[in-house]
Amino acid sequence: LDSDHRKAHVLRELEAYVAMMQRGDYLVVEDSCVNGHPVRPEFGPGPMEAIDEFLRGQGDLLLPDTTRENKFGCTFAPRGYFIKK
């Protein structure tokens, strides 16, 4: 997911796309680094906040894949890599 980075938009994308995904499909939520995670603290609620809200309600649908973050030591999508359960 890499379009409008406002929280409400990303949350709607998550709700729509995850519902269409099949078991084993992969999802990347890009630019979760904005709003102070660690860049652009002035941005306001964005992808990271949408991820957090989605996982609170439907986290049982996705398995986080932290190996992608650790592979290169940096990412524009912290906590944004998932596999559909």
Tab-separated table of N, CA, C and O in Angstrom, residues 1-54:
chain	number	residue	atom	x	y	z
A	1	LEU	N	0.857	-1.152	0.000
A	1	LEU	CA	0.000	0.000	0.000
A	1	LEU	C	0.905	1.217	0.000
A	1	LEU	O	1.723	1.384	0.896
A	2	ASP	N	0.739	2.068	-1.007
A	2	ASP	CA	1.667	3.194	-1.138
A	2	ASP	C	1.009	4.324	-1.917
A	2	ASP	O	1.474	4.713	-2.968
A	3	SER	N	-0.092	4.828	-1.403
A	3	SER	CA	-0.726	5.967	-2.091
A	3	SER	C	-0.859	7.106	-1.099
A	3	SER	O	0.132	7.615	-0.604
A	4	ASP	N	-2.053	7.500	-0.767
A	4	ASP	CA	-2.311	8.535	0.229
A	4	ASP	C	-1.881	7.981	1.592
A	4	ASP	O	-2.313	6.904	1.985
A	5	HIS	N	-1.036	8.690	2.297
A	5	HIS	CA	-0.466	8.161	3.536
A	5	HIS	C	-1.200	8.605	4.795
A	5	HIS	O	-0.718	8.360	5.898
A	6	ARG	N	-2.350	9.218	4.659
A	6	ARG	CA	-3.110	9.603	5.848
A	6	ARG	C	-3.714	8.357	6.500
A	6	ARG	O	-4.106	7.409	5.819
A	7	LYS	N	-3.801	8.370	7.819
A	7	LYS	CA	-4.269	7.212	8.576
A	7	LYS	C	-5.601	6.676	8.078
A	7	LYS	O	-5.748	5.467	7.852
A	8	ALA	N	-6.588	7.549	7.912
A	8	ALA	CA	-7.924	7.091	7.513
A	8	ALA	C	-7.888	6.372	6.172
A	8	ALA	O	-8.550	5.347	5.986
A	9	HIS	N	-7.103	6.901	5.237
A	9	HIS	CA	-7.015	6.281	3.913
A	9	HIS	C	-6.332	4.915	3.998
A	9	HIS	O	-6.819	3.933	3.428
A	10	VAL	N	-5.219	4.850	4.703
A	10	VAL	CA	-4.482	3.586	4.819
A	10	VAL	C	-5.327	2.545	5.550
A	10	VAL	O	-5.340	1.368	5.167
A	11	LEU	N	-6.069	2.964	6.555
A	11	LEU	CA	-6.949	2.032	7.266
A	11	LEU	C	-8.011	1.458	6.325
A	11	LEU	O	-8.265	0.245	6.336
A	12	ARG	N	-8.588	2.296	5.491
A	12	ARG	CA	-9.577	1.793	4.501
A	12	ARG	C	-8.912	0.831	3.520
A	12	ARG	O	-9.502	-0.184	3.138
A	13	GLU	N	-7.681	1.147	3.100
A	13	GLU	CA	-6.954	0.238	2.205
A	13	GLU	C	-6.725	-1.111	2.884
A	13	GLU	O	-6.940	-2.165	2.272
A	14	LEU	N	-6.270	-1.086	4.116
A	14	LEU	CA	-6.044	-2.339	4.852
A	14	LEU	C	-7.321	-3.159	4.935
A	14	LEU	O	-7.311	-4.372	4.676
A	15	GLU	N	-8.416	-2.521	5.293
A	15	GLU	CA	-9.687	-3.240	5.421
A	15	GLU	C	-10.102	-3.859	4.088
A	15	GLU	O	-10.576	-4.990	4.041
A	16	ALA	N	-9.902	-3.134	2.995
A	16	ALA	CA	-10.300	-3.636	1.675
A	16	ALA	C	-9.364	-4.728	1.168
A	16	ALA	O	-9.816	-5.800	0.742
A	17	TYR	N	-8.066	-4.474	1.219
A	17	TYR	CA	-7.111	-5.419	0.639
A	17	TYR	C	-6.999	-6.703	1.440
A	17	TYR	O	-6.949	-7.790	0.861
A	18	VAL	N	-6.929	-6.613	2.748
A	18	VAL	CA	-6.780	-7.822	3.564
A	18	VAL	C	-7.979	-8.745	3.364
A	18	VAL	O	-7.834	-9.962	3.317
A	19	ALA	N	-9.158	-8.176	3.189
A	19	ALA	CA	-10.360	-8.996	2.953
A	19	ALA	C	-10.259	-9.787	1.644
A	19	ALA	O	-10.837	-10.865	1.523
A	20	MET	N	-9.526	-9.277	0.666
A	20	MET	CA	-9.386	-9.952	-0.636
A	20	MET	C	-8.209	-10.909	-0.695
A	20	MET	O	-8.108	-11.714	-1.616
A	21	MET	N	-7.302	-10.807	0.267
A	21	MET	CA	-6.091	-11.618	0.226
A	21	MET	C	-6.386	-13.079	0.536
A	21	MET	O	-7.315	-13.396	1.271
A	22	GLN	N	-5.559	-13.946	-0.026
A	22	GLN	CA	-5.614	-15.378	0.245
A	22	GLN	C	-4.516	-15.736	1.250
A	22	GLN	O	-3.524	-15.015	1.383
A	23	ARG	N	-4.670	-16.844	1.915
A	23	ARG	CA	-3.661	-17.328	2.855
A	23	ARG	C	-2.296	-17.376	2.151
A	23	ARG	O	-2.185	-17.898	1.044
A	24	GLY	N	-1.280	-16.806	2.798
A	24	GLY	CA	0.074	-16.806	2.246
A	24	GLY	C	0.404	-15.582	1.406
A	24	GLY	O	1.569	-15.374	1.075
A	25	ASP	N	-0.602	-14.782	1.033
A	25	ASP	CA	-0.337	-13.544	0.290
A	25	ASP	C	0.475	-12.590	1.143
A	25	ASP	O	0.412	-12.619	2.368
A	26	TYR	N	1.223	-11.722	0.468
A	26	TYR	CA	2.116	-10.800	1.144
A	26	TYR	C	1.605	-9.377	1.008
A	26	TYR	O	1.100	-8.998	-0.049
A	27	LEU	N	1.757	-8.583	2.056
A	27	LEU	CA	1.317	-7.190	2.056
A	27	LEU	C	2.410	-6.318	2.651
A	27	LEU	O	2.971	-6.655	3.697
A	28	VAL	N	2.699	-5.195	1.985
A	28	VAL	CA	3.640	-4.206	2.507
A	28	VAL	C	2.905	-2.876	2.614
A	28	VAL	O	2.325	-2.407	1.634
A	29	VAL	N	2.926	-2.293	3.794
A	29	VAL	CA	2.382	-0.955	4.012
A	29	VAL	C	3.580	-0.012	4.002
A	29	VAL	O	4.386	0.003	4.930
A	30	GLU	N	3.706	0.752	2.927
A	30	GLU	CA	4.864	1.623	2.742
A	30	GLU	C	4.763	2.901	3.574
A	30	GLU	O	3.681	3.347	3.935
A	31	ASP	N	5.921	3.472	3.829
A	31	ASP	CA	6.086	4.795	4.452
A	31	ASP	C	5.472	4.907	5.839
A	31	ASP	O	5.023	5.976	6.251
A	32	SER	N	5.487	3.807	6.584
A	32	SER	CA	5.044	3.858	7.969
A	32	SER	C	6.060	4.580	8.849
A	32	SER	O	5.837	4.745	10.047
A	33	CYS	N	7.124	5.053	8.233
A	33	CYS	CA	8.157	5.802	8.954
A	33	CYS	C	7.751	7.258	9.208
A	33	CYS	O	8.388	7.943	10.017
A	34	VAL	N	6.685	7.759	8.551
A	34	VAL	CA	6.296	9.162	8.735
A	34	VAL	C	5.574	9.357	10.067
A	34	VAL	O	5.187	8.394	10.719
A	35	ASN	N	5.403	10.593	10.449
A	35	ASN	CA	4.786	11.006	11.711
A	35	ASN	C	5.677	10.669	12.906
A	35	ASN	O	5.206	10.273	13.964
A	36	GLY	N	6.999	10.822	12.671
A	36	GLY	CA	7.943	10.637	13.755
A	36	GLY	C	8.384	9.210	13.994
A	36	GLY	O	8.880	8.880	15.060
A	37	HIS	N	8.226	8.346	12.998
A	37	HIS	CA	8.602	6.919	13.142
A	37	HIS	C	9.759	6.525	12.232
A	37	HIS	O	9.668	5.465	11.594
A	38	PRO	N	10.822	7.206	12.023
A	38	PRO	CA	11.336	8.343	12.771
A	38	PRO	C	11.327	9.663	12.001
A	38	PRO	O	11.840	10.651	12.517
A	39	VAL	N	10.777	9.725	10.802
A	39	VAL	CA	10.862	10.961	10.005
A	39	VAL	C	9.544	11.720	9.978
A	39	VAL	O	8.496	11.182	10.336
A	40	ARG	N	9.604	12.963	9.520
A	40	ARG	CA	8.455	13.849	9.342
A	40	ARG	C	7.492	13.841	10.523
A	40	ARG	O	6.317	13.492	10.387
A	41	PRO	N	7.947	14.265	11.700
A	41	PRO	CA	7.082	14.255	12.884
A	41	PRO	C	5.860	15.161	12.744
A	41	PRO	O	4.865	14.959	13.444
A	42	GLU	N	5.909	16.105	11.829
A	42	GLU	CA	4.787	17.026	11.628
A	42	GLU	C	3.687	16.436	10.746
A	42	GLU	O	2.625	17.040	10.595
A	43	PHE	N	3.887	15.266	10.198
A	43	PHE	CA	2.961	14.702	9.214
A	43	PHE	C	1.560	14.489	9.778
A	43	PHE	O	0.567	14.703	9.113
A	44	GLY	N	1.458	14.023	10.971
A	44	GLY	CA	0.157	13.653	11.542
A	44	GLY	C	-0.077	12.168	11.363
A	44	GLY	O	0.711	11.473	10.724
A	45	PRO	N	-1.157	11.640	11.926
A	45	PRO	CA	-1.411	10.203	11.867
A	45	PRO	C	-1.350	9.665	10.443
A	45	PRO	O	-1.954	10.225	9.526
A	46	GLY	N	-0.580	8.606	10.283
A	46	GLY	CA	-0.371	8.040	8.954
A	46	GLY	C	-0.411	6.526	8.962
A	46	GLY	O	-1.152	5.904	9.737
A	47	PRO	N	0.422	5.907	8.104
A	47	PRO	CA	0.404	4.454	7.965
A	47	PRO	C	0.651	3.686	9.266
A	47	PRO	O	-0.025	2.694	9.520
A	48	MET	N	1.590	4.128	10.095
A	48	MET	CA	1.868	3.392	11.335
A	48	MET	C	0.636	3.378	12.240
A	48	MET	O	0.291	2.349	12.818
A	49	GLU	N	-0.030	4.505	12.342
A	49	GLU	CA	-1.214	4.576	13.182
A	49	GLU	C	-2.355	3.740	12.602
A	49	GLU	O	-3.133	3.131	13.343
A	50	ALA	N	-2.445	3.671	11.280
A	50	ALA	CA	-3.447	2.810	10.634
A	50	ALA	C	-3.134	1.341	10.894
A	50	ALA	O	-4.036	0.544	11.182
A	51	ILE	N	-1.860	0.979	10.797
A	51	ILE	CA	-1.449	-0.396	11.097
A	51	ILE	C	-1.849	-0.756	12.526
A	51	ILE	O	-2.450	-1.807	12.769
A	52	ASP	N	-1.506	0.126	13.459
A	52	ASP	CA	-1.827	-0.139	14.868
A	52	ASP	C	-3.326	-0.351	15.072
A	52	ASP	O	-3.745	-1.288	15.746
A	53	GLU	N	-4.139	0.528	14.481
A	53	GLU	CA	-5.593	0.398	14.649
A	53	GLU	C	-6.118	-0.875	13.999
A	53	GLU	O	-6.936	-1.584	14.570
A	54	PHE	N	-5.643	-1.181	12.793
A	54	PHE	CA	-6.095	-2.393	12.113
A	54	PHE	C	-5.742	-3.626	12.933
A	54	PHE	O	-6.567	-4.523	13.111
